[in-house]
């Protein structure tokens, strides 16, 4: 017997939805989840947060539009359980309550603003389930997001050994350092120094240099791997569990940082919403590989989103019928307000 669940991951740069059928727990730890729908929208929720400490109202509205569309799909597909996790940007913002209120009204459940440690553990669960049996343990899983990067060390059977979240991400580093188009050499050098310091701290907090296999998650990693493979279009099946070398990552990073935004947009695998921040994301990956001494990285299309879905296997979650009730209540309230205004 399967359970249909909906997982939403709202990060600094993107908001993603996974509706999936989970196997019965009795099927064992190797039984896979089955995708029903997997979607992503670039909403840049964390735009300007590093500078202002607040979520921009326009960014909250972009997120609301995407989330409303997701809520409709969740209801249509009949998900029994729903969980939404919000990460770096909504942790940092002074006006996070505005975001929470918007989510509650739009989706019908509260977002969980997860800690960096919880984010890291969810990412590890999503990434490690389904890795090829021949991959050597322990794993260092890195999730390069828009505002933060999570480092997790562990094994398939033993789980997470150590985890840490750092405030380096492709959006944050772009806004802080890489203002040029393309970035200047001095801007890139400043970004390198900032990233290297954070990575060294992370690799001291977790035994990342003792890992045998590096697994990279999220759009920065998968885009770099797609470019390194020479793909003519973004192909998740060819990217998932593909392995590239440090030398390939350096080559891609150098090329991305030398290109203008328009030139990056013209690359066949580039998502339009990622073109202005991919240079920083690639640079983070390159520096992690160098500082950890790991010669290759395996890309995974399964990450925190899958971890959120798996977390619903033994949880009551948020029942999908509640989405319909909340939507109905909001519509009734708005109709009543319009009626009063017309009197």
Short mmCIF file of C-alpha atoms in Angstrom, two decimals:
data_model
loop_
_atom_site.label_atom_id
_atom_site.label_comp_id
_atom_site.label_asym_id
_atom_site.label_seq_id
_atom_site.Cartn_x
_atom_site.Cartn_y
_atom_site.Cartn_z
CA UNK A 1 0.00 0.00 0.00
CA UNK A 2 1.41 3.39 -0.99
CA UNK A 3 0.79 6.82 0.52
CA UNK A 4 0.58 9.90 -1.70
CA UNK A 5 2.34 12.90 -0.17
CA UNK A 6 3.25 16.43 -1.19
CA UNK A 7 6.56 18.05 -0.25
CA UNK A 8 7.42 21.70 -0.81
CA UNK A 9 10.89 23.15 -0.41
CA UNK A 10 11.02 26.94 -0.35
CA UNK A 11 14.58 28.17 -0.50
CA UNK A 12 16.34 31.44 -1.14
CA UNK A 13 16.23 31.12 -4.92
CA UNK A 14 13.52 28.63 -5.84
CA UNK A 15 10.34 26.96 -4.63
CA UNK A 16 9.87 23.31 -5.55
CA UNK A 17 7.08 20.79 -5.34
CA UNK A 18 7.20 17.00 -5.23
CA UNK A 19 4.05 14.91 -5.21
CA UNK A 20 5.07 11.30 -4.76
CA UNK A 21 3.80 7.88 -3.78
CA UNK A 22 5.71 6.47 -0.80
CA UNK A 23 6.02 2.71 -0.35
CA UNK A 24 4.67 1.00 2.73
CA UNK A 25 7.37 1.01 5.46
CA UNK A 26 7.29 -2.79 5.44
CA UNK A 27 8.78 -2.70 1.90
CA UNK A 28 12.20 -1.96 3.41
CA UNK A 29 14.72 0.92 3.21
CA UNK A 30 15.64 0.34 -0.45
CA UNK A 31 12.09 0.67 -1.78
CA UNK A 32 11.92 3.88 -3.85
CA UNK A 33 9.38 6.65 -3.86
CA UNK A 34 7.56 7.14 -7.16
CA UNK A 35 7.32 10.63 -8.63
CA UNK A 36 3.84 11.82 -9.56
CA UNK A 37 4.81 15.45 -10.16
CA UNK A 38 8.08 17.33 -9.67
CA UNK A 39 8.15 21.09 -10.34
CA UNK A 40 10.39 24.09 -9.74
CA UNK A 41 9.91 27.85 -10.04
CA UNK A 42 12.57 30.52 -9.54
CA UNK A 43 10.99 33.11 -7.20
CA UNK A 44 14.15 34.58 -5.58
CA UNK A 45 12.47 34.85 -2.16
CA UNK A 46 15.80 35.81 -0.58
CA UNK A 47 16.54 38.68 -2.94
CA UNK A 48 18.21 41.44 -0.92
CA UNK A 49 17.92 39.64 2.46
CA UNK A 50 21.70 39.60 2.98
CA UNK A 51 21.73 43.41 2.62
CA UNK A 52 18.42 44.47 4.21
CA UNK A 53 17.61 41.66 6.64
CA UNK A 54 14.03 41.63 5.31
CA UNK A 55 12.00 39.76 2.72
CA UNK A 56 11.00 42.02 -0.16
CA UNK A 57 7.19 42.28 -0.59
CA UNK A 58 7.59 41.65 -4.33
CA UNK A 59 9.51 38.45 -3.57
CA UNK A 60 6.79 37.28 -1.18
CA UNK A 61 4.20 37.95 -3.91
CA UNK A 62 6.20 35.96 -6.50
CA UNK A 63 6.31 33.09 -4.03
CA UNK A 64 2.58 33.36 -3.34
CA UNK A 65 1.73 33.04 -7.04
CA UNK A 66 3.84 29.88 -7.40
CA UNK A 67 2.52 28.43 -4.15
CA UNK A 68 -1.12 28.98 -5.16
CA UNK A 69 -0.47 27.00 -8.33
CA UNK A 70 1.15 24.22 -6.29
CA UNK A 71 -1.82 24.11 -3.89
CA UNK A 72 -4.16 23.57 -6.83
CA UNK A 73 -2.03 20.70 -8.11
CA UNK A 74 -1.76 19.08 -4.67
CA UNK A 75 -5.54 19.07 -4.34
CA UNK A 76 -6.02 17.77 -7.89
CA UNK A 77 -3.57 14.89 -7.38
CA UNK A 78 -5.08 13.90 -4.05
CA UNK A 79 -2.08 14.05 -1.73
CA UNK A 80 -2.93 12.71 1.72
CA UNK A 81 -0.16 14.49 3.59
CA UNK A 82 1.53 17.83 2.99
CA UNK A 83 4.71 19.35 4.41
CA UNK A 84 6.34 22.63 3.45
CA UNK A 85 9.83 23.51 4.65
CA UNK A 86 11.28 26.99 4.31
CA UNK A 87 15.00 27.46 4.57
CA UNK A 88 17.71 30.10 4.66
CA UNK A 89 15.99 33.31 3.56
CA UNK A 90 12.99 32.90 5.86
CA UNK A 91 15.29 32.02 8.78
CA UNK A 92 17.22 35.25 8.36
CA UNK A 93 14.43 37.74 7.68
CA UNK A 94 13.11 40.18 10.29
CA UNK A 95 9.64 40.09 8.67
CA UNK A 96 9.37 36.30 8.48
CA UNK A 97 5.85 36.53 9.97
CA UNK A 98 4.63 38.15 6.72
CA UNK A 99 5.86 35.10 4.84
CA UNK A 100 4.25 32.67 7.29
CA UNK A 101 0.90 34.44 7.08
CA UNK A 102 1.00 34.34 3.28
CA UNK A 103 1.74 30.60 3.26
CA UNK A 104 -1.00 29.83 5.75
CA UNK A 105 -3.57 31.72 3.66
CA UNK A 106 -2.39 30.29 0.35
CA UNK A 107 -1.56 26.67 1.18
CA UNK A 108 -3.57 26.03 4.33
CA UNK A 109 -0.63 24.74 6.36
CA UNK A 110 2.13 26.61 8.16
CA UNK A 111 5.63 26.53 6.68
CA UNK A 112 8.24 24.92 8.88
CA UNK A 113 11.25 27.22 9.04
CA UNK A 114 13.73 24.43 9.57
CA UNK A 115 17.07 24.87 11.29
CA UNK A 116 20.26 24.46 9.31
CA UNK A 117 20.85 21.12 11.03
CA UNK A 118 17.38 19.82 10.15
CA UNK A 119 17.81 21.06 6.57
CA UNK A 120 21.08 19.17 6.32
CA UNK A 121 19.57 15.94 7.62
CA UNK A 122 16.63 16.11 5.23
CA UNK A 123 19.05 16.68 2.35
CA UNK A 124 21.12 13.67 3.38
CA UNK A 125 18.07 11.40 3.54
CA UNK A 126 16.93 12.49 0.10
CA UNK A 127 20.36 12.11 -1.48
CA UNK A 128 21.51 8.82 0.01
CA UNK A 129 18.39 6.75 -0.64
CA UNK A 130 18.90 5.28 -4.11
CA UNK A 131 22.65 5.88 -4.45
CA UNK A 132 24.33 3.07 -6.42
CA UNK A 133 25.52 0.25 -4.15
CA UNK A 134 29.12 0.61 -5.34
CA UNK A 135 29.53 4.16 -3.99
CA UNK A 136 32.05 4.13 -1.16
CA UNK A 137 31.14 5.33 2.33
CA UNK A 138 31.23 7.58 4.27
CA UNK A 139 29.51 10.25 2.18
CA UNK A 140 29.95 14.00 2.28
CA UNK A 141 26.66 15.45 1.02
CA UNK A 142 26.69 19.15 0.15
CA UNK A 143 23.51 21.06 -0.68
CA UNK A 144 24.41 24.37 -2.34
CA UNK A 145 21.40 26.63 -2.00
CA UNK A 146 20.74 30.28 -2.65
CA UNK A 147 21.50 31.55 0.85
CA UNK A 148 23.27 28.69 2.57
CA UNK A 149 25.18 25.49 1.96
CA UNK A 150 24.69 22.39 4.08
CA UNK A 151 27.47 19.88 4.77
CA UNK A 152 26.50 16.41 6.03
CA UNK A 153 28.68 13.38 6.69
CA UNK A 154 27.24 9.94 7.24
CA UNK A 155 26.60 6.46 5.90
CA UNK A 156 23.65 4.70 4.34
CA UNK A 157 23.08 2.38 7.30
CA UNK A 158 24.29 4.56 10.17
CA UNK A 159 22.67 7.77 9.01
CA UNK A 160 23.99 11.24 9.75
CA UNK A 161 27.21 11.46 11.72
CA UNK A 162 27.59 15.24 11.67
CA UNK A 163 25.96 18.20 9.93
CA UNK A 164 26.48 21.95 9.66
CA UNK A 165 24.91 24.80 7.70
CA UNK A 166 26.96 27.76 6.48
CA UNK A 167 25.84 31.16 5.21
CA UNK A 168 27.29 30.78 1.73
CA UNK A 169 24.99 30.28 -1.23
CA UNK A 170 24.83 31.27 -4.89
CA UNK A 171 22.47 34.22 -4.36
CA UNK A 172 24.17 35.48 -1.19
CA UNK A 173 27.69 35.30 -2.71
CA UNK A 174 26.56 36.91 -5.98
CA UNK A 175 24.93 39.82 -4.17
CA UNK A 176 27.85 40.21 -1.77
CA UNK A 177 30.74 39.95 -4.23
CA UNK A 178 30.01 39.31 -7.92
CA UNK A 179 28.40 42.55 -9.06
CA UNK A 180 30.20 42.79 -12.41
CA UNK A 181 28.91 41.36 -15.65
CA UNK A 182 31.12 39.44 -15.93
CA UNK A 183 32.65 39.67 -12.44
CA UNK A 184 36.07 41.28 -12.22
CA UNK A 185 39.11 39.33 -11.07
CA UNK A 186 39.11 41.21 -7.76
CA UNK A 187 35.42 40.42 -7.20
CA UNK A 188 36.02 36.74 -7.89
CA UNK A 189 39.02 36.76 -5.54
CA UNK A 190 36.93 38.28 -2.74
CA UNK A 191 34.25 35.64 -3.28
CA UNK A 192 36.87 32.87 -3.23
CA UNK A 193 38.28 34.10 0.08
CA UNK A 194 34.85 34.37 1.70
CA UNK A 195 33.78 30.94 0.47
CA UNK A 196 37.07 29.25 1.39
CA UNK A 197 36.89 30.55 4.97
CA UNK A 198 33.35 29.25 5.39
CA UNK A 199 34.17 25.89 3.78
CA UNK A 200 37.21 25.39 6.03
CA UNK A 201 35.04 26.09 9.09
CA UNK A 202 32.43 23.60 7.87
CA UNK A 203 35.01 20.89 7.19
CA UNK A 204 36.34 21.38 10.71
CA UNK A 205 32.84 21.04 12.17
CA UNK A 206 32.12 17.84 10.22
CA UNK A 207 34.72 15.24 9.17
CA UNK A 208 34.29 16.03 5.49
CA UNK A 209 37.96 15.43 4.64
CA UNK A 210 37.54 11.83 5.81
CA UNK A 211 34.67 11.15 3.38
CA UNK A 212 35.17 8.74 0.49
CA UNK A 213 32.41 10.08 -1.80
CA UNK A 214 31.16 13.62 -2.44
CA UNK A 215 27.49 13.93 -3.38
CA UNK A 216 26.36 17.34 -4.65
CA UNK A 217 22.76 18.56 -4.53
CA UNK A 218 20.65 21.38 -5.93
CA UNK A 219 20.60 23.42 -9.14
CA UNK A 220 24.12 24.82 -9.02
CA UNK A 221 25.63 21.34 -8.92
CA UNK A 222 23.31 19.75 -11.47
CA UNK A 223 23.82 22.66 -13.88
CA UNK A 224 27.61 22.45 -13.60
CA UNK A 225 27.45 18.69 -14.18
CA UNK A 226 25.17 19.17 -17.20
CA UNK A 227 27.62 21.67 -18.70
CA UNK A 228 30.58 19.39 -17.99
CA UNK A 229 28.78 16.56 -19.78
CA UNK A 230 28.18 18.75 -22.82
CA UNK A 231 24.42 18.21 -22.76
CA UNK A 232 22.38 20.01 -25.39
CA UNK A 233 19.44 20.34 -22.99
CA UNK A 234 18.74 19.82 -19.30
CA UNK A 235 18.20 16.06 -18.91
CA UNK A 236 17.58 14.97 -15.28
CA UNK A 237 17.98 11.28 -16.11
CA UNK A 238 21.49 11.83 -17.53
CA UNK A 239 22.45 14.20 -14.71
CA UNK A 240 21.21 12.06 -11.80
CA UNK A 241 24.18 10.14 -10.36
CA UNK A 242 26.54 11.41 -13.09
CA UNK A 243 30.11 11.87 -11.86
CA UNK A 244 32.52 14.61 -12.92
CA UNK A 245 36.07 15.43 -11.89
CA UNK A 246 37.51 18.41 -10.03
CA UNK A 247 39.33 19.45 -13.21
CA UNK A 248 36.02 19.53 -15.10
CA UNK A 249 34.42 21.64 -12.37
CA UNK A 250 37.33 24.10 -12.46
CA UNK A 251 36.99 24.41 -16.24
CA UNK A 252 33.24 25.04 -16.06
CA UNK A 253 33.60 27.54 -13.19
CA UNK A 254 36.30 29.51 -14.98
CA UNK A 255 34.17 29.67 -18.12
CA UNK A 256 31.03 30.75 -16.26
CA UNK A 257 32.80 33.54 -14.38
CA UNK A 258 34.26 34.85 -17.65
CA UNK A 259 30.87 35.01 -19.39
CA UNK A 260 28.25 37.76 -19.28
CA UNK A 261 24.75 36.99 -18.08
CA UNK A 262 23.52 37.01 -21.69
CA UNK A 263 26.18 34.49 -22.68
CA UNK A 264 25.24 32.23 -19.76
CA UNK A 265 21.56 32.51 -20.72
CA UNK A 266 22.43 31.22 -24.18
CA UNK A 267 23.82 27.96 -22.76
CA UNK A 268 21.34 25.16 -23.61
CA UNK A 269 21.13 23.72 -20.07
CA UNK A 270 20.76 27.05 -18.27
CA UNK A 271 17.54 27.88 -16.42
CA UNK A 272 16.78 31.60 -16.97
CA UNK A 273 16.44 32.18 -13.24
CA UNK A 274 19.85 30.69 -12.52
CA UNK A 275 21.98 32.50 -15.09
CA UNK A 276 22.95 35.42 -12.85
CA UNK A 277 23.98 33.30 -9.85
CA UNK A 278 25.45 30.12 -11.36
CA UNK A 279 29.02 31.47 -11.31
CA UNK A 280 28.92 31.74 -7.52
CA UNK A 281 27.31 28.30 -7.19
CA UNK A 282 29.99 26.70 -9.36
CA UNK A 283 32.70 28.48 -7.37
CA UNK A 284 31.32 27.09 -4.09
CA UNK A 285 31.41 23.56 -5.52
CA UNK A 286 34.96 23.98 -6.83
CA UNK A 287 36.25 25.23 -3.47
CA UNK A 288 34.52 22.47 -1.51
CA UNK A 289 36.16 19.82 -3.70
CA UNK A 290 39.58 21.44 -3.34
CA UNK A 291 39.42 22.00 0.43
CA UNK A 292 37.98 18.52 1.09
CA UNK A 293 40.51 16.85 -1.22
CA UNK A 294 37.80 14.98 -3.12
CA UNK A 295 38.62 14.40 -6.81
CA UNK A 296 35.08 13.77 -8.09
CA UNK A 297 31.50 14.73 -7.31
CA UNK A 298 28.34 12.70 -7.93
CA UNK A 299 25.31 14.84 -8.77
CA UNK A 300 21.95 13.92 -7.32
CA UNK A 301 18.57 15.14 -8.53
CA UNK A 302 17.19 13.82 -5.22
CA UNK A 303 17.76 16.13 -2.28
CA UNK A 304 15.95 17.92 0.54
CA UNK A 305 12.68 17.78 -1.40
CA UNK A 306 12.83 13.98 -1.39
CA UNK A 307 13.87 14.05 2.27
CA UNK A 308 10.77 16.09 3.13
CA UNK A 309 8.63 13.56 1.27
CA UNK A 310 10.24 10.62 3.08
CA UNK A 311 9.67 12.38 6.43
CA UNK A 312 5.92 12.04 5.79
CA UNK A 313 6.11 8.25 5.70
CA UNK A 314 5.68 8.06 9.46
CA UNK A 315 4.11 11.47 10.07
CA UNK A 316 0.52 12.68 10.09
CA UNK A 317 1.67 15.71 8.07
CA UNK A 318 -0.92 18.23 6.93
CA UNK A 319 -4.02 16.64 5.45
CA UNK A 320 -4.76 17.72 1.90
CA UNK A 321 -8.51 18.27 2.59
CA UNK A 322 -7.44 21.15 4.82
CA UNK A 323 -6.23 22.97 1.70
CA UNK A 324 -9.75 23.01 0.31
CA UNK A 325 -11.21 24.19 3.61
CA UNK A 326 -8.75 27.06 3.97
CA UNK A 327 -9.21 28.12 0.35
CA UNK A 328 -12.97 28.15 0.87
CA UNK A 329 -12.65 30.20 4.07
CA UNK A 330 -10.40 32.76 2.38
CA UNK A 331 -12.79 33.07 -0.58
CA UNK A 332 -15.75 33.57 1.75
CA UNK A 333 -13.89 36.21 3.78
CA UNK A 334 -12.83 38.12 0.67
CA UNK A 335 -16.36 37.99 -0.73
CA UNK A 336 -17.73 39.36 2.53
CA UNK A 337 -15.17 42.19 2.48
CA UNK A 338 -16.15 43.13 -1.07
CA UNK A 339 -19.83 43.08 -0.09
CA UNK A 340 -19.20 45.48 2.80
CA UNK A 341 -17.16 47.81 0.63
CA UNK A 342 -20.04 47.95 -1.81
CA UNK A 343 -22.57 48.98 0.83
#
